[in-house]
Amino acid sequence: MAIEVAKVELKTVQDASGVAALIEAGQFTADQVIAVVGKTEGNGGVNDFTRILADQAFRNVLKKHGTRSDAEIHNVPMVWSGGCDGVITPHATVFARNDKTGPADKSRLVIGTALSAELLPEDIGRPAMVEKVAAAVKAAMKDAGITDPKDVHYVQTKTPLLTIDSVLDAEKRGQTVACEVHESMGVSNGTTALGIAVALGEVAMPKAEQICKDLDLYSSVASCSSGVELTQAQIVLLGNKPGAGGRYRIGHAVMKDALDIDGIYDSIRNAGLDLPERPRASDLNGKLVNCFMKCEADRTGQLRGRRQIMLDDSDVSWHRHIKAAVGGVAATAIGDAAVFVSVDAMHQGPQGGGPCIAIIDAGE
């Protein structure tokens, strides 16, 4: 089965009219939707309820227009990243499977999904989480029909973070947690990224003391988000496979820092689109579906030799500073403000930078 990809704008917090319109137009059916990756307009923090509202809206459309049971719809991976700082437009990229054919001798986009074993509060930030995530990534590779990790270009995850209730639950069972609640988003993301890196052979299994500490360990294809709405690692793995059918291809590169616009264009080239040496958004010719990237404030407080203040700002979180900045660079690069930019890139790409993934329409 081939993969169909479409990007739709969210006109309000609970708007899923874009995906409903595509279903009604026959681009794909509700039952063919297999994953959604989107940006919502909340604060991006632990209490960002906009992720839940968007999730409910999209699942309601799948229920209204399809035949799947509530349980089947519940298991469709939907990864929502909160926070549209700066120019970022709330949007969702929808993935569906259909029977469209493509060139049998060409590699085209494939997707695999998986859910990990239950992640306990005491697992977050520790080797147990790395191991559970790595096992789920391998399961998603198998689901996609990919055998070579080099063919994997994007692993998008959603994992639990800590809440006061989950911390108290762990304590009642005589367990400790690795960090406090507001640190747990970054720690959950970072630990998950190491699980991805281990599964794909990018790094060896880290020691406990290396997790969220040794930032020289990272994955170049990981994009990890976390939230309160689940208790397992939700894995959406994308790569290319010969004879997969369809018209889409995926590639990746890394942004070395927040200004590395060339890293964005390198990911598009890696997906298979020819670009001039010094490209502009107009050179994409409508062939780019979307870019997905992670970013992180450089912990040295420097950017290309210039002092940065985002880590010292007591009024505005560095999350919002860096997301807005990279969102602006990305929107400039692709000529579209509906771009997926997510923060907390610990162990995701190099320190101060992050992975960048591109999906292109390669044609028939």
mmCIF file with all atom_site columns, C-alpha atoms in Angstrom, residues 30-187:
data_model
loop_
_atom_site.group_PDB
_atom_site.id
_atom_site.type_symbol
_atom_site.label_atom_id
_atom_site.label_alt_id
_atom_site.label_comp_id
_atom_site.label_asym_id
_atom_site.label_entity_id
_atom_site.label_seq_id
_atom_site.pdbx_PDB_ins_code
_atom_site.Cartn_x
_atom_site.Cartn_y
_atom_site.Cartn_z
_atom_site.occupancy
_atom_site.B_iso_or_equiv
_atom_site.pdbx_formal_charge
_atom_site.auth_seq_id
_atom_site.auth_comp_id
_atom_site.auth_asym_id
_atom_site.auth_atom_id
_atom_site.pdbx_PDB_model_num
ATOM 1   C CA . ALA A 1 30  ? -11.025 8.165  6.928  1.00 0.00 ? 30  ALA A CA 1
ATOM 2   C CA . ASP A 1 31  ? -10.167 4.509  7.421  1.00 0.00 ? 31  ASP A CA 1
ATOM 3   C CA . GLN A 1 32  ? -6.935  4.932  5.438  1.00 0.00 ? 32  GLN A CA 1
ATOM 4   C CA . VAL A 1 33  ? -5.513  7.565  7.812  1.00 0.00 ? 33  VAL A CA 1
ATOM 5   C CA . ILE A 1 34  ? -2.664  5.952  9.746  1.00 0.00 ? 34  ILE A CA 1
ATOM 6   C CA . ALA A 1 35  ? -0.915  8.868  11.489 1.00 0.00 ? 35  ALA A CA 1
ATOM 7   C CA . VAL A 1 36  ? -1.032  12.601 12.120 1.00 0.00 ? 36  VAL A CA 1
ATOM 8   C CA . VAL A 1 37  ? 1.827   14.927 13.135 1.00 0.00 ? 37  VAL A CA 1
ATOM 9   C CA . GLY A 1 38  ? 0.818   18.476 14.014 1.00 0.00 ? 38  GLY A CA 1
ATOM 10  C CA . LYS A 1 39  ? 1.481   21.794 15.697 1.00 0.00 ? 39  LYS A CA 1
ATOM 11  C CA . THR A 1 40  ? -1.062  23.383 18.044 1.00 0.00 ? 40  THR A CA 1
ATOM 12  C CA . GLU A 1 41  ? -1.157  26.919 19.361 1.00 0.00 ? 41  GLU A CA 1
ATOM 13  C CA . GLY A 1 42  ? -0.890  26.423 23.113 1.00 0.00 ? 42  GLY A CA 1
ATOM 14  C CA . ASN A 1 43  ? 2.008   27.191 25.427 1.00 0.00 ? 43  ASN A CA 1
ATOM 15  C CA . GLY A 1 44  ? 3.879   23.999 24.594 1.00 0.00 ? 44  GLY A CA 1
ATOM 16  C CA . GLY A 1 45  ? 4.221   23.162 28.283 1.00 0.00 ? 45  GLY A CA 1
ATOM 17  C CA . VAL A 1 46  ? 3.072   20.415 30.600 1.00 0.00 ? 46  VAL A CA 1
ATOM 18  C CA . ASN A 1 47  ? -0.434  21.935 30.863 1.00 0.00 ? 47  ASN A CA 1
ATOM 19  C CA . ASP A 1 48  ? -0.924  22.603 27.127 1.00 0.00 ? 48  ASP A CA 1
ATOM 20  C CA . PHE A 1 49  ? -4.507  21.409 26.629 1.00 0.00 ? 49  PHE A CA 1
ATOM 21  C CA . THR A 1 50  ? -4.556  22.432 22.946 1.00 0.00 ? 50  THR A CA 1
ATOM 22  C CA . ARG A 1 51  ? -2.869  19.126 22.118 1.00 0.00 ? 51  ARG A CA 1
ATOM 23  C CA . ILE A 1 52  ? -5.775  17.240 23.630 1.00 0.00 ? 52  ILE A CA 1
ATOM 24  C CA . LEU A 1 53  ? -8.368  19.414 21.850 1.00 0.00 ? 53  LEU A CA 1
ATOM 25  C CA . ALA A 1 54  ? -6.732  18.911 18.459 1.00 0.00 ? 54  ALA A CA 1
ATOM 26  C CA . ASP A 1 55  ? -6.404  15.201 19.093 1.00 0.00 ? 55  ASP A CA 1
ATOM 27  C CA . GLN A 1 56  ? -10.101 14.897 19.920 1.00 0.00 ? 56  GLN A CA 1
ATOM 28  C CA . ALA A 1 57  ? -11.141 16.936 16.865 1.00 0.00 ? 57  ALA A CA 1
ATOM 29  C CA . PHE A 1 58  ? -9.147  14.810 14.419 1.00 0.00 ? 58  PHE A CA 1
ATOM 30  C CA . ARG A 1 59  ? -10.288 11.523 15.957 1.00 0.00 ? 59  ARG A CA 1
ATOM 31  C CA . ASN A 1 60  ? -13.916 12.692 15.802 1.00 0.00 ? 60  ASN A CA 1
ATOM 32  C CA . VAL A 1 61  ? -13.529 13.263 12.049 1.00 0.00 ? 61  VAL A CA 1
ATOM 33  C CA . LEU A 1 62  ? -12.152 9.750  11.599 1.00 0.00 ? 62  LEU A CA 1
ATOM 34  C CA . LYS A 1 63  ? -15.114 8.392  13.547 1.00 0.00 ? 63  LYS A CA 1
ATOM 35  C CA . LYS A 1 64  ? -17.696 10.468 11.661 1.00 0.00 ? 64  LYS A CA 1
ATOM 36  C CA . HIS A 1 65  ? -16.411 9.623  8.183  1.00 0.00 ? 65  HIS A CA 1
ATOM 37  C CA . GLY A 1 66  ? -15.103 6.098  8.724  1.00 0.00 ? 66  GLY A CA 1
ATOM 38  C CA . THR A 1 67  ? -16.065 2.634  9.887  1.00 0.00 ? 67  THR A CA 1
ATOM 39  C CA . ARG A 1 68  ? -13.336 1.871  12.401 1.00 0.00 ? 68  ARG A CA 1
ATOM 40  C CA . SER A 1 69  ? -14.205 1.184  16.011 1.00 0.00 ? 69  SER A CA 1
ATOM 41  C CA . ASP A 1 70  ? -13.428 3.632  18.813 1.00 0.00 ? 70  ASP A CA 1
ATOM 42  C CA . ALA A 1 71  ? -10.585 1.357  19.918 1.00 0.00 ? 71  ALA A CA 1
ATOM 43  C CA . GLU A 1 72  ? -9.071  1.272  16.418 1.00 0.00 ? 72  GLU A CA 1
ATOM 44  C CA . ILE A 1 73  ? -9.291  5.058  16.091 1.00 0.00 ? 73  ILE A CA 1
ATOM 45  C CA . HIS A 1 74  ? -7.767  5.463  19.547 1.00 0.00 ? 74  HIS A CA 1
ATOM 46  C CA . ASN A 1 75  ? -4.718  3.500  18.359 1.00 0.00 ? 75  ASN A CA 1
ATOM 47  C CA . VAL A 1 76  ? -4.039  5.776  15.355 1.00 0.00 ? 76  VAL A CA 1
ATOM 48  C CA . PRO A 1 77  ? -0.830  7.624  16.333 1.00 0.00 ? 77  PRO A CA 1
ATOM 49  C CA . MET A 1 78  ? -1.366  11.373 16.557 1.00 0.00 ? 78  MET A CA 1
ATOM 50  C CA . VAL A 1 79  ? 1.648   13.374 17.665 1.00 0.00 ? 79  VAL A CA 1
ATOM 51  C CA . TRP A 1 80  ? 0.790   16.947 18.627 1.00 0.00 ? 80  TRP A CA 1
ATOM 52  C CA . SER A 1 81  ? 3.520   19.438 19.462 1.00 0.00 ? 81  SER A CA 1
ATOM 53  C CA . GLY A 1 82  ? 2.284   22.517 21.296 1.00 0.00 ? 82  GLY A CA 1
ATOM 54  C CA . GLY A 1 83  ? 3.468   26.062 20.726 1.00 0.00 ? 83  GLY A CA 1
ATOM 55  C CA . CYS A 1 84  ? 3.358   28.138 17.529 1.00 0.00 ? 84  CYS A CA 1
ATOM 56  C CA . ASP A 1 85  ? 5.662   30.928 18.614 1.00 0.00 ? 85  ASP A CA 1
ATOM 57  C CA . GLY A 1 86  ? 6.707   33.577 16.139 1.00 0.00 ? 86  GLY A CA 1
ATOM 58  C CA . VAL A 1 87  ? 5.379   32.968 12.634 1.00 0.00 ? 87  VAL A CA 1
ATOM 59  C CA . ILE A 1 88  ? 4.620   29.243 12.927 1.00 0.00 ? 88  ILE A CA 1
ATOM 60  C CA . THR A 1 89  ? 1.112   28.412 11.681 1.00 0.00 ? 89  THR A CA 1
ATOM 61  C CA . PRO A 1 90  ? -0.920  25.709 13.486 1.00 0.00 ? 90  PRO A CA 1
ATOM 62  C CA . HIS A 1 91  ? -1.198  22.784 11.087 1.00 0.00 ? 91  HIS A CA 1
ATOM 63  C CA . ALA A 1 92  ? -1.160  19.029 10.734 1.00 0.00 ? 92  ALA A CA 1
ATOM 64  C CA . THR A 1 93  ? 0.509   16.636 8.315  1.00 0.00 ? 93  THR A CA 1
ATOM 65  C CA . VAL A 1 94  ? -1.785  13.686 7.646  1.00 0.00 ? 94  VAL A CA 1
ATOM 66  C CA . PHE A 1 95  ? -0.505  10.301 6.487  1.00 0.00 ? 95  PHE A CA 1
ATOM 67  C CA . ALA A 1 96  ? -2.774  7.738  4.837  1.00 0.00 ? 96  ALA A CA 1
ATOM 68  C CA . ARG A 1 97  ? -2.362  4.368  3.113  1.00 0.00 ? 97  ARG A CA 1
ATOM 69  C CA . ASN A 1 98  ? -4.050  3.783  -0.231 1.00 0.00 ? 98  ASN A CA 1
ATOM 70  C CA . ASP A 1 99  ? -3.788  1.530  -3.269 1.00 0.00 ? 99  ASP A CA 1
ATOM 71  C CA . LYS A 1 100 ? -2.130  4.051  -5.580 1.00 0.00 ? 100 LYS A CA 1
ATOM 72  C CA . THR A 1 101 ? 0.827   2.569  -7.393 1.00 0.00 ? 101 THR A CA 1
ATOM 73  C CA . GLY A 1 102 ? 4.177   4.086  -8.149 1.00 0.00 ? 102 GLY A CA 1
ATOM 74  C CA . PRO A 1 103 ? 7.407   3.107  -9.923 1.00 0.00 ? 103 PRO A CA 1
ATOM 75  C CA . ALA A 1 104 ? 8.436   -0.363 -8.785 1.00 0.00 ? 104 ALA A CA 1
ATOM 76  C CA . ASP A 1 105 ? 12.129  0.429  -9.221 1.00 0.00 ? 105 ASP A CA 1
ATOM 77  C CA . LYS A 1 106 ? 12.052  3.616  -7.139 1.00 0.00 ? 106 LYS A CA 1
ATOM 78  C CA . SER A 1 107 ? 12.274  4.029  -3.375 1.00 0.00 ? 107 SER A CA 1
ATOM 79  C CA . ARG A 1 108 ? 9.197   5.712  -1.971 1.00 0.00 ? 108 ARG A CA 1
ATOM 80  C CA . LEU A 1 109 ? 7.874   6.647  1.452  1.00 0.00 ? 109 LEU A CA 1
ATOM 81  C CA . VAL A 1 110 ? 6.793   3.942  3.865  1.00 0.00 ? 110 VAL A CA 1
ATOM 82  C CA . ILE A 1 111 ? 5.534   4.246  7.430  1.00 0.00 ? 111 ILE A CA 1
ATOM 83  C CA . GLY A 1 112 ? 5.597   1.926  10.392 1.00 0.00 ? 112 GLY A CA 1
ATOM 84  C CA . THR A 1 113 ? 3.981   2.488  13.764 1.00 0.00 ? 113 THR A CA 1
ATOM 85  C CA . ALA A 1 114 ? 4.275   0.898  17.178 1.00 0.00 ? 114 ALA A CA 1
ATOM 86  C CA . LEU A 1 115 ? 3.469   1.412  20.834 1.00 0.00 ? 115 LEU A CA 1
ATOM 87  C CA . SER A 1 116 ? 6.043   0.621  23.490 1.00 0.00 ? 116 SER A CA 1
ATOM 88  C CA . ALA A 1 117 ? 5.501   -1.264 26.685 1.00 0.00 ? 117 ALA A CA 1
ATOM 89  C CA . GLU A 1 118 ? 4.009   0.814  29.486 1.00 0.00 ? 118 GLU A CA 1
ATOM 90  C CA . LEU A 1 119 ? 6.394   3.554  30.613 1.00 0.00 ? 119 LEU A CA 1
ATOM 91  C CA . LEU A 1 120 ? 6.317   4.005  34.363 1.00 0.00 ? 120 LEU A CA 1
ATOM 92  C CA . PRO A 1 121 ? 7.122   7.354  36.006 1.00 0.00 ? 121 PRO A CA 1
ATOM 93  C CA . GLU A 1 122 ? 10.347  5.896  37.382 1.00 0.00 ? 122 GLU A CA 1
ATOM 94  C CA . ASP A 1 123 ? 11.438  4.828  33.857 1.00 0.00 ? 123 ASP A CA 1
ATOM 95  C CA . ILE A 1 124 ? 11.647  8.395  32.521 1.00 0.00 ? 124 ILE A CA 1
ATOM 96  C CA . GLY A 1 125 ? 15.283  9.490  32.272 1.00 0.00 ? 125 GLY A CA 1
ATOM 97  C CA . ARG A 1 126 ? 16.640  6.009  32.934 1.00 0.00 ? 126 ARG A CA 1
ATOM 98  C CA . PRO A 1 127 ? 17.929  2.991  30.946 1.00 0.00 ? 127 PRO A CA 1
ATOM 99  C CA . ALA A 1 128 ? 14.591  1.184  31.239 1.00 0.00 ? 128 ALA A CA 1
ATOM 100 C CA . MET A 1 129 ? 12.981  3.857  29.049 1.00 0.00 ? 129 MET A CA 1
ATOM 101 C CA . VAL A 1 130 ? 15.824  3.665  26.507 1.00 0.00 ? 130 VAL A CA 1
ATOM 102 C CA . GLU A 1 131 ? 15.327  -0.091 26.236 1.00 0.00 ? 131 GLU A CA 1
ATOM 103 C CA . LYS A 1 132 ? 11.530  0.065  25.935 1.00 0.00 ? 132 LYS A CA 1
ATOM 104 C CA . VAL A 1 133 ? 11.697  2.768  23.261 1.00 0.00 ? 133 VAL A CA 1
ATOM 105 C CA . ALA A 1 134 ? 14.404  0.913  21.313 1.00 0.00 ? 134 ALA A CA 1
ATOM 106 C CA . ALA A 1 135 ? 12.261  -2.227 21.235 1.00 0.00 ? 135 ALA A CA 1
ATOM 107 C CA . ALA A 1 136 ? 9.280   -0.227 19.945 1.00 0.00 ? 136 ALA A CA 1
ATOM 108 C CA . VAL A 1 137 ? 11.381  1.454  17.226 1.00 0.00 ? 137 VAL A CA 1
ATOM 109 C CA . LYS A 1 138 ? 12.493  -1.955 15.987 1.00 0.00 ? 138 LYS A CA 1
ATOM 110 C CA . ALA A 1 139 ? 8.856   -3.042 15.936 1.00 0.00 ? 139 ALA A CA 1
ATOM 111 C CA . ALA A 1 140 ? 7.959   0.051  13.888 1.00 0.00 ? 140 ALA A CA 1
ATOM 112 C CA . MET A 1 141 ? 10.760  -0.753 11.420 1.00 0.00 ? 141 MET A CA 1
ATOM 113 C CA . LYS A 1 142 ? 9.315   -4.222 10.987 1.00 0.00 ? 142 LYS A CA 1
ATOM 114 C CA . ASP A 1 143 ? 5.841   -2.742 10.506 1.00 0.00 ? 143 ASP A CA 1
ATOM 115 C CA . ALA A 1 144 ? 7.247   -0.483 7.755  1.00 0.00 ? 144 ALA A CA 1
ATOM 116 C CA . GLY A 1 145 ? 9.035   -3.376 6.059  1.00 0.00 ? 145 GLY A CA 1
ATOM 117 C CA . ILE A 1 146 ? 12.429  -1.680 6.501  1.00 0.00 ? 146 ILE A CA 1
ATOM 118 C CA . THR A 1 147 ? 15.420  -3.888 7.313  1.00 0.00 ? 147 THR A CA 1
ATOM 119 C CA . ASP A 1 148 ? 18.312  -1.428 6.912  1.00 0.00 ? 148 ASP A CA 1
ATOM 120 C CA . PRO A 1 149 ? 18.423  1.364  9.527  1.00 0.00 ? 149 PRO A CA 1
ATOM 121 C CA . LYS A 1 150 ? 20.014  3.638  6.887  1.00 0.00 ? 150 LYS A CA 1
ATOM 122 C CA . ASP A 1 151 ? 16.647  3.705  5.115  1.00 0.00 ? 151 ASP A CA 1
ATOM 123 C CA . VAL A 1 152 ? 15.028  5.281  8.193  1.00 0.00 ? 152 VAL A CA 1
ATOM 124 C CA . HIS A 1 153 ? 14.888  9.078  7.933  1.00 0.00 ? 153 HIS A CA 1
ATOM 125 C CA . TYR A 1 154 ? 12.414  10.163 10.600 1.00 0.00 ? 154 TYR A CA 1
ATOM 126 C CA . VAL A 1 155 ? 11.222  8.749  13.910 1.00 0.00 ? 155 VAL A CA 1
ATOM 127 C CA . GLN A 1 156 ? 8.533   10.908 15.476 1.00 0.00 ? 156 GLN A CA 1
ATOM 128 C CA . THR A 1 157 ? 7.522   9.967  18.990 1.00 0.00 ? 157 THR A CA 1
ATOM 129 C CA . LYS A 1 158 ? 5.199   11.010 21.740 1.00 0.00 ? 158 LYS A CA 1
ATOM 130 C CA . THR A 1 159 ? 5.989   9.875  25.259 1.00 0.00 ? 159 THR A CA 1
ATOM 131 C CA . PRO A 1 160 ? 4.658   10.556 28.746 1.00 0.00 ? 160 PRO A CA 1
ATOM 132 C CA . LEU A 1 161 ? 6.113   13.147 31.056 1.00 0.00 ? 161 LEU A CA 1
ATOM 133 C CA . LEU A 1 162 ? 5.795   13.482 34.797 1.00 0.00 ? 162 LEU A CA 1
ATOM 134 C CA . THR A 1 163 ? 2.882   15.027 36.623 1.00 0.00 ? 163 THR A CA 1
ATOM 135 C CA . ILE A 1 164 ? 2.371   15.514 40.344 1.00 0.00 ? 164 ILE A CA 1
ATOM 136 C CA . ASP A 1 165 ? -0.016  12.547 40.333 1.00 0.00 ? 165 ASP A CA 1
ATOM 137 C CA . SER A 1 166 ? 2.418   10.227 38.571 1.00 0.00 ? 166 SER A CA 1
ATOM 138 C CA . VAL A 1 167 ? 5.262   11.239 40.913 1.00 0.00 ? 167 VAL A CA 1
ATOM 139 C CA . LEU A 1 168 ? 3.056   10.488 43.923 1.00 0.00 ? 168 LEU A CA 1
ATOM 140 C CA . ASP A 1 169 ? 2.100   7.145  42.353 1.00 0.00 ? 169 ASP A CA 1
ATOM 141 C CA . ALA A 1 170 ? 5.764   6.195  42.034 1.00 0.00 ? 170 ALA A CA 1
ATOM 142 C CA . GLU A 1 171 ? 6.472   7.212  45.625 1.00 0.00 ? 171 GLU A CA 1
ATOM 143 C CA . LYS A 1 172 ? 3.552   5.118  46.885 1.00 0.00 ? 172 LYS A CA 1
ATOM 144 C CA . ARG A 1 173 ? 5.141   2.113  45.215 1.00 0.00 ? 173 ARG A CA 1
ATOM 145 C CA . GLY A 1 174 ? 8.506   2.858  46.822 1.00 0.00 ? 174 GLY A CA 1
ATOM 146 C CA . GLN A 1 175 ? 10.049  4.197  43.609 1.00 0.00 ? 175 GLN A CA 1
ATOM 147 C CA . THR A 1 176 ? 11.934  7.411  42.874 1.00 0.00 ? 176 THR A CA 1
ATOM 148 C CA . VAL A 1 177 ? 11.830  9.577  39.762 1.00 0.00 ? 177 VAL A CA 1
ATOM 149 C CA . ALA A 1 178 ? 14.825  10.924 37.837 1.00 0.00 ? 178 ALA A CA 1
ATOM 150 C CA . CYS A 1 179 ? 13.781  14.583 37.695 1.00 0.00 ? 179 CYS A CA 1
ATOM 151 C CA . GLU A 1 180 ? 11.093  17.038 38.750 1.00 0.00 ? 180 GLU A CA 1
ATOM 152 C CA . VAL A 1 181 ? 7.874   17.662 36.834 1.00 0.00 ? 181 VAL A CA 1
ATOM 153 C CA . HIS A 1 182 ? 8.868   20.697 34.763 1.00 0.00 ? 182 HIS A CA 1
ATOM 154 C CA . GLU A 1 183 ? 12.177  19.131 33.730 1.00 0.00 ? 183 GLU A CA 1
ATOM 155 C CA . SER A 1 184 ? 10.476  15.935 32.649 1.00 0.00 ? 184 SER A CA 1
ATOM 156 C CA . MET A 1 185 ? 9.469   17.106 29.177 1.00 0.00 ? 185 MET A CA 1
ATOM 157 C CA . GLY A 1 186 ? 13.100  17.564 28.106 1.00 0.00 ? 186 GLY A CA 1
ATOM 158 C CA . VAL A 1 187 ? 14.220  14.458 29.971 1.00 0.00 ? 187 VAL A CA 1
#
